[in-house]
XYZ file of C-alpha atoms in Angstrom:
380
model
C 0.073 0.339 0.020
C 1.057 3.494 -0.116
C 2.171 5.255 2.871
C -0.281 7.716 4.519
C 2.133 10.820 4.061
C 3.386 10.084 0.913
C 5.164 6.940 -1.247
C 6.954 4.372 1.272
C 10.794 5.014 1.525
C 10.898 0.933 1.509
C 8.393 1.200 -1.150
C 11.137 3.746 -3.274
C 14.020 1.723 -2.116
C 12.481 -1.614 -3.592
C 11.549 0.044 -7.061
C 15.328 1.099 -7.104
C 16.608 -2.239 -6.378
C 14.477 -3.643 -9.602
C 15.650 -0.511 -11.680
C 18.997 -1.471 -10.836
C 18.679 -5.283 -11.470
C 17.190 -4.468 -14.648
C 20.616 -3.637 -15.923
C 22.548 -6.321 -14.025
C 20.592 -9.545 -15.315
C 17.932 -7.991 -17.891
C 19.815 -6.276 -20.536
C 19.396 -2.828 -19.792
C 21.119 -0.725 -21.682
C 19.521 3.018 -20.801
C 16.534 3.403 -18.481
C 14.860 6.043 -16.501
C 11.697 5.760 -14.260
C 9.835 8.716 -12.821
C 7.046 8.421 -9.453
C 5.038 11.300 -8.563
C 2.570 11.637 -5.746
C 0.297 14.389 -5.166
C 1.753 17.010 -7.236
C 5.464 16.220 -6.432
C 7.909 14.135 -8.045
C 9.416 11.863 -5.237
C 11.796 9.821 -7.571
C 13.108 10.699 -11.231
C 16.723 9.004 -12.420
C 18.009 7.895 -15.445
C 20.976 5.203 -15.740
C 23.042 3.303 -18.485
C 23.372 4.612 -21.921
C 21.536 6.180 -25.180
C 23.534 3.494 -27.230
C 25.405 0.404 -27.077
C 28.915 2.132 -28.210
C 28.617 4.262 -24.898
C 29.030 7.462 -26.615
C 25.849 9.199 -24.716
C 25.538 8.796 -20.921
C 21.593 8.313 -20.032
C 20.128 10.682 -17.959
C 16.882 11.553 -16.558
C 16.401 14.003 -19.014
C 17.016 11.688 -22.265
C 14.050 11.428 -24.681
C 13.195 8.222 -26.073
C 10.216 7.139 -28.631
C 7.484 5.439 -26.024
C 4.940 3.858 -28.884
C 1.706 2.766 -27.768
C 2.262 5.112 -24.648
C 1.593 8.374 -27.025
C -2.052 6.633 -26.960
C -3.198 8.323 -23.385
C -1.714 11.852 -24.340
C -3.130 11.880 -27.862
C -6.293 10.187 -26.342
C -6.743 13.164 -23.650
C -5.841 15.877 -26.704
C -9.228 14.750 -28.348
C -10.905 14.963 -25.586
C -10.430 18.225 -24.396
C -11.007 19.424 -28.425
C -14.231 17.721 -28.275
C -15.165 19.707 -24.508
C -14.082 22.758 -26.095
C -16.785 22.285 -28.715
C -19.472 21.121 -26.424
C -18.940 17.445 -27.395
C -17.747 14.545 -25.478
C -17.808 10.528 -25.018
C -21.087 10.248 -25.902
C -21.536 12.004 -29.185
C -21.880 10.266 -32.387
C -18.284 9.988 -34.254
C -20.616 10.844 -36.972
C -21.051 14.373 -36.008
C -17.558 15.527 -36.112
C -16.653 13.050 -38.832
C -19.464 12.497 -41.565
C -17.983 10.135 -43.724
C -16.658 7.190 -40.484
C -17.936 4.273 -41.375
C -19.357 3.139 -38.589
C -23.024 5.038 -38.300
C -23.857 4.405 -34.365
C -20.360 4.753 -32.847
C -19.723 7.480 -30.374
C -16.177 8.747 -29.596
C -16.246 6.400 -26.378
C -16.342 3.322 -28.789
C -13.845 4.905 -31.202
C -11.454 5.225 -28.042
C -12.347 1.704 -26.508
C -11.219 0.205 -29.241
C -14.868 -1.315 -30.188
C -15.009 0.017 -34.066
C -13.723 -3.160 -35.812
C -11.466 -1.014 -37.667
C -8.119 -2.213 -36.466
C -7.029 -3.691 -39.741
C -7.364 -1.997 -43.324
C -8.543 -3.500 -46.772
C -7.520 -0.619 -48.956
C -3.459 0.024 -48.671
C -2.470 3.172 -47.137
C 1.510 4.127 -45.950
C 0.845 5.555 -42.303
C 3.042 9.144 -43.424
C -0.065 9.782 -45.651
C -2.655 10.734 -42.934
C -5.013 11.920 -45.778
C -4.868 8.239 -47.150
C -5.438 6.492 -43.989
C -8.447 8.057 -43.501
C -9.941 7.718 -46.713
C -8.695 3.808 -45.975
C -10.743 3.704 -43.058
C -13.859 5.235 -44.341
C -13.887 2.667 -46.970
C -13.311 -0.018 -44.121
C -16.089 -3.122 -43.364
C -15.970 -3.001 -40.014
C -14.538 -6.379 -38.771
C -16.945 -5.863 -35.810
C -19.511 -3.388 -34.598
C -19.882 -1.783 -31.084
C -21.957 -3.933 -28.952
C -19.801 -7.010 -30.214
C -16.981 -6.907 -28.035
C -13.200 -4.974 -28.769
C -10.121 -5.398 -30.204
C -7.231 -3.546 -30.222
C -6.383 -1.008 -32.916
C -2.682 -0.367 -32.111
C -2.040 1.611 -35.757
C -5.373 2.912 -36.910
C -6.071 4.234 -33.460
C -3.674 7.119 -35.366
C -5.623 8.643 -37.772
C -8.889 7.407 -35.916
C -8.450 10.427 -32.916
C -6.234 12.691 -35.901
C -8.479 13.092 -38.010
C -11.570 14.374 -35.328
C -9.085 16.804 -33.514
C -8.125 18.530 -37.247
C -11.664 18.625 -37.864
C -12.541 20.219 -34.367
C -9.337 22.522 -34.462
C -8.077 23.134 -37.942
C -4.233 21.623 -36.214
C -2.567 18.326 -36.089
C -3.536 16.706 -33.175
C 0.433 16.712 -32.433
C 0.195 20.689 -32.329
C -2.735 20.867 -30.060
C -1.584 18.368 -27.735
C 1.617 20.887 -27.324
C -0.037 24.241 -27.353
C -3.236 22.894 -24.767
C -1.142 20.484 -22.690
C 2.453 19.672 -23.240
C 3.307 23.576 -22.764
C 1.025 24.500 -20.129
C 2.217 21.871 -17.972
C 5.939 21.696 -19.160
C 6.116 18.456 -19.991
C 8.853 17.157 -22.515
C 6.831 14.980 -24.653
C 5.989 15.302 -27.904
C 3.526 14.050 -30.383
C 5.535 15.653 -33.296
C 9.306 16.278 -31.905
C 10.785 19.408 -33.152
C 14.580 18.722 -34.624
C 16.333 20.848 -31.674
C 15.460 17.942 -29.596
C 16.628 15.527 -31.940
C 20.189 15.166 -30.569
C 18.824 14.440 -26.787
C 16.680 11.206 -28.564
C 18.094 7.389 -27.178
C 18.496 4.826 -29.623
C 16.418 1.825 -29.469
C 17.312 -1.557 -29.896
C 14.926 -4.806 -31.104
C 13.876 -7.305 -28.361
C 14.795 -11.062 -28.761
C 12.266 -13.932 -28.989
C 12.457 -16.248 -26.303
C 10.667 -19.960 -26.433
C 8.019 -18.828 -24.006
C 6.838 -15.368 -25.856
C 6.505 -17.930 -29.230
C 4.308 -19.611 -27.464
C 1.527 -16.957 -26.566
C -1.692 -17.188 -28.553
C -0.552 -13.570 -29.526
C 2.068 -14.358 -31.185
C 1.213 -17.140 -32.768
C -1.700 -15.186 -34.438
C 0.752 -12.283 -35.627
C 2.985 -14.831 -37.290
C -0.070 -16.546 -38.937
C -0.504 -14.741 -42.603
C -4.148 -13.308 -42.655
C -5.132 -13.331 -39.181
C -6.918 -10.166 -37.984
C -4.054 -10.011 -35.399
C -1.243 -9.953 -37.917
C -3.366 -7.428 -40.327
C -3.988 -4.986 -37.176
C -0.213 -4.704 -36.547
C 0.197 -4.047 -40.601
C -2.736 -1.288 -41.300
C -1.431 1.283 -42.221
C 1.577 -0.050 -44.010
C 5.280 1.193 -43.287
C 7.312 2.074 -39.953
C 7.511 -1.615 -38.914
C 10.927 -2.162 -37.645
C 12.643 -0.902 -34.722
C 14.986 0.644 -37.305
C 12.150 2.777 -38.947
C 11.326 4.125 -35.249
C 15.351 5.494 -34.765
C 15.041 7.776 -38.089
C 14.431 11.323 -37.175
C 11.251 10.876 -39.510
C 9.178 9.096 -37.519
C 9.869 11.446 -34.472
C 8.774 14.455 -36.301
C 5.892 13.323 -38.226
C 3.774 12.976 -34.889
C 1.859 9.773 -35.143
C -0.598 9.526 -32.246
C -0.700 5.458 -31.983
C 2.713 5.482 -31.380
C 4.669 8.590 -32.231
C 5.343 10.213 -29.025
C 9.096 10.594 -27.868
C 9.624 12.370 -23.992
C 10.860 11.250 -20.570
C 9.579 9.068 -18.388
C 9.469 12.250 -15.984
C 6.825 13.798 -18.613
C 4.469 11.010 -18.929
C 4.455 10.692 -15.044
C 3.763 13.684 -14.980
C 0.675 13.382 -17.528
C -1.020 11.228 -15.427
C -0.862 13.135 -12.321
C -2.636 15.390 -14.436
C -5.121 12.464 -15.312
C -6.024 11.603 -12.196
C -6.322 15.260 -10.865
C -3.724 15.524 -8.975
C -2.068 18.316 -9.921
C -3.811 21.683 -11.810
C -3.988 21.011 -15.569
C -5.746 21.775 -18.829
C -7.541 18.353 -18.373
C -11.050 19.159 -16.366
C -13.592 16.570 -14.437
C -14.738 15.333 -17.494
C -11.810 14.739 -19.965
C -10.275 13.192 -16.509
C -13.240 10.982 -15.990
C -13.340 9.958 -19.405
C -9.519 8.794 -19.035
C -10.147 6.765 -15.997
C -13.513 5.528 -16.066
C -13.665 1.614 -17.867
C -15.888 1.474 -21.251
C -15.246 -2.217 -22.330
C -13.888 -5.512 -20.926
C -13.112 -9.119 -21.864
C -11.383 -11.083 -24.589
C -9.661 -9.408 -27.003
C -10.051 -9.580 -30.551
C -6.486 -8.858 -31.870
C -4.343 -9.372 -28.535
C -6.154 -12.810 -27.772
C -5.991 -12.338 -23.924
C -8.390 -10.280 -21.521
C -8.000 -6.620 -21.723
C -9.832 -3.520 -20.652
C -10.302 0.270 -21.965
C -11.387 3.321 -20.905
C -11.582 6.333 -23.304
C -8.281 5.690 -24.772
C -6.154 4.162 -21.938
C -5.638 0.704 -20.324
C -7.079 -0.940 -17.051
C -6.459 -4.180 -15.475
C -9.355 -6.637 -16.453
C -11.273 -8.103 -13.524
C -12.354 -11.543 -13.370
C -16.234 -12.575 -12.390
C -15.224 -12.138 -8.313
C -13.990 -9.228 -9.311
C -10.618 -9.733 -8.443
C -7.552 -8.182 -11.161
C -6.421 -10.676 -13.656
C -3.246 -9.101 -13.739
C -1.801 -6.018 -11.941
C 0.080 -4.093 -14.690
C -1.495 -0.482 -12.974
C -1.444 -2.122 -9.569
C -3.646 -2.699 -6.878
C -6.055 -0.013 -7.036
C -9.160 -0.849 -9.724
C -9.266 2.464 -10.349
C -5.425 2.745 -11.820
C -5.106 3.087 -15.436
C -2.316 4.480 -17.990
C -0.820 2.979 -21.381
C 2.275 0.704 -22.171
C 4.109 0.895 -25.252
C 5.690 -1.591 -27.196
C 8.954 -2.907 -26.251
C 8.378 -2.008 -22.457
C 7.651 1.431 -21.814
C 4.500 1.865 -19.144
C 3.100 4.369 -17.340
C 0.216 4.673 -14.949
C -1.940 7.002 -12.563
C -3.729 5.576 -9.684
C -6.273 8.143 -8.538
C -7.259 6.380 -4.989
C -3.227 7.237 -3.953
C -2.514 9.685 -5.963
C 0.674 8.244 -7.427
C 1.428 8.222 -10.848
C 4.756 6.465 -12.376
C 6.377 5.743 -15.860
C 9.229 3.997 -16.996
C 10.710 4.414 -20.657
C 14.091 2.397 -21.845
C 16.009 1.477 -24.958
C 16.398 -2.275 -25.023
C 13.239 -3.221 -26.251
C 11.005 -6.674 -25.235
C 8.834 -8.553 -27.525
C 6.113 -8.752 -24.526
C 2.740 -7.608 -26.005
C 1.912 -6.186 -22.306
C 4.607 -4.476 -19.960
C 7.066 -7.397 -18.743
C 8.542 -7.945 -15.538
C 10.725 -4.741 -16.069
C 8.982 -2.479 -15.149
C 5.694 -4.615 -13.438
C 8.414 -5.448 -10.925
C 8.997 -2.028 -10.392
C 4.950 -1.327 -9.770
C 4.746 -4.036 -7.975
C 7.621 -2.379 -5.780
C 5.918 0.834 -5.574
C 2.764 -0.061 -4.118
C 3.764 -3.140 -1.546
């Protein structure tokens, strides 16, 4: 549990022990971890190297691409843009985007992966937003709201980008920076300026372990034509870690997977998302980010998942007990991981937020032991 006057020193000590163990035995190259509690950053550290050649020491100021950990900030941006127009999660998507292919879909459905648009039949490159939006408009949904859910790993970017552009006349990354990141002083970008490029650490791909390849997700992922494989290939492009190390991936501003920033910035964002600090995120936006919308077997990830409007929660079993604890013991905690191991969360019950970023990736589709062990230590 969290110490009544803050995060206990022993819990932070245990977390740091895990952090150090990741370097000793789990192949960590460079990493940062940040913990905030009720408006104060109680832990921020970074160690290791920005590349294997050990040219640049890693500090807590290192920037790193975080893949799908971008989805939380991107979703907050769309929710804030909707709110500014007097709209919200229950608004039909077609009120903003008339050609959206799912007539009955609300923004709550869209943000919680219920629209069945995770894979595209029409080829479009991830760098061409207009082409991806057109492909989405032409897509026959694989399922519809009310028929379950399935993670939209890549199409999610254009699904949130297009409404933001229609609502504001600006790219989502620009709205994020102007309305949320800059007011909060967050070193996190969805569209990184060239001036920050020298701070970006190099990513390294994970290696497959035997147990990884037995997972139901990887069987589907490695089978041609499955929904899982198609979902992780739609839209086309930006498939390899080498591609994500290209500055084009940092600057383009992809809301599903293109965020670049520090652990401290991500953890502070979740302080705002749980209402622990004053921020542009009002009660309506925060409630949407943290309120469960769908839970059950994920059609794409092939395991139980649970989503709010843009964030993940831990799913629970029939007795109400958590199936896993990626976000700590509280049923109210939420956040979002990123491919390879980055992880971030906020817990409204305790006022704690946490973020971890690194450059040695793992293959697990959900956060692995490097971050989960730290979360467990934090709430011990």
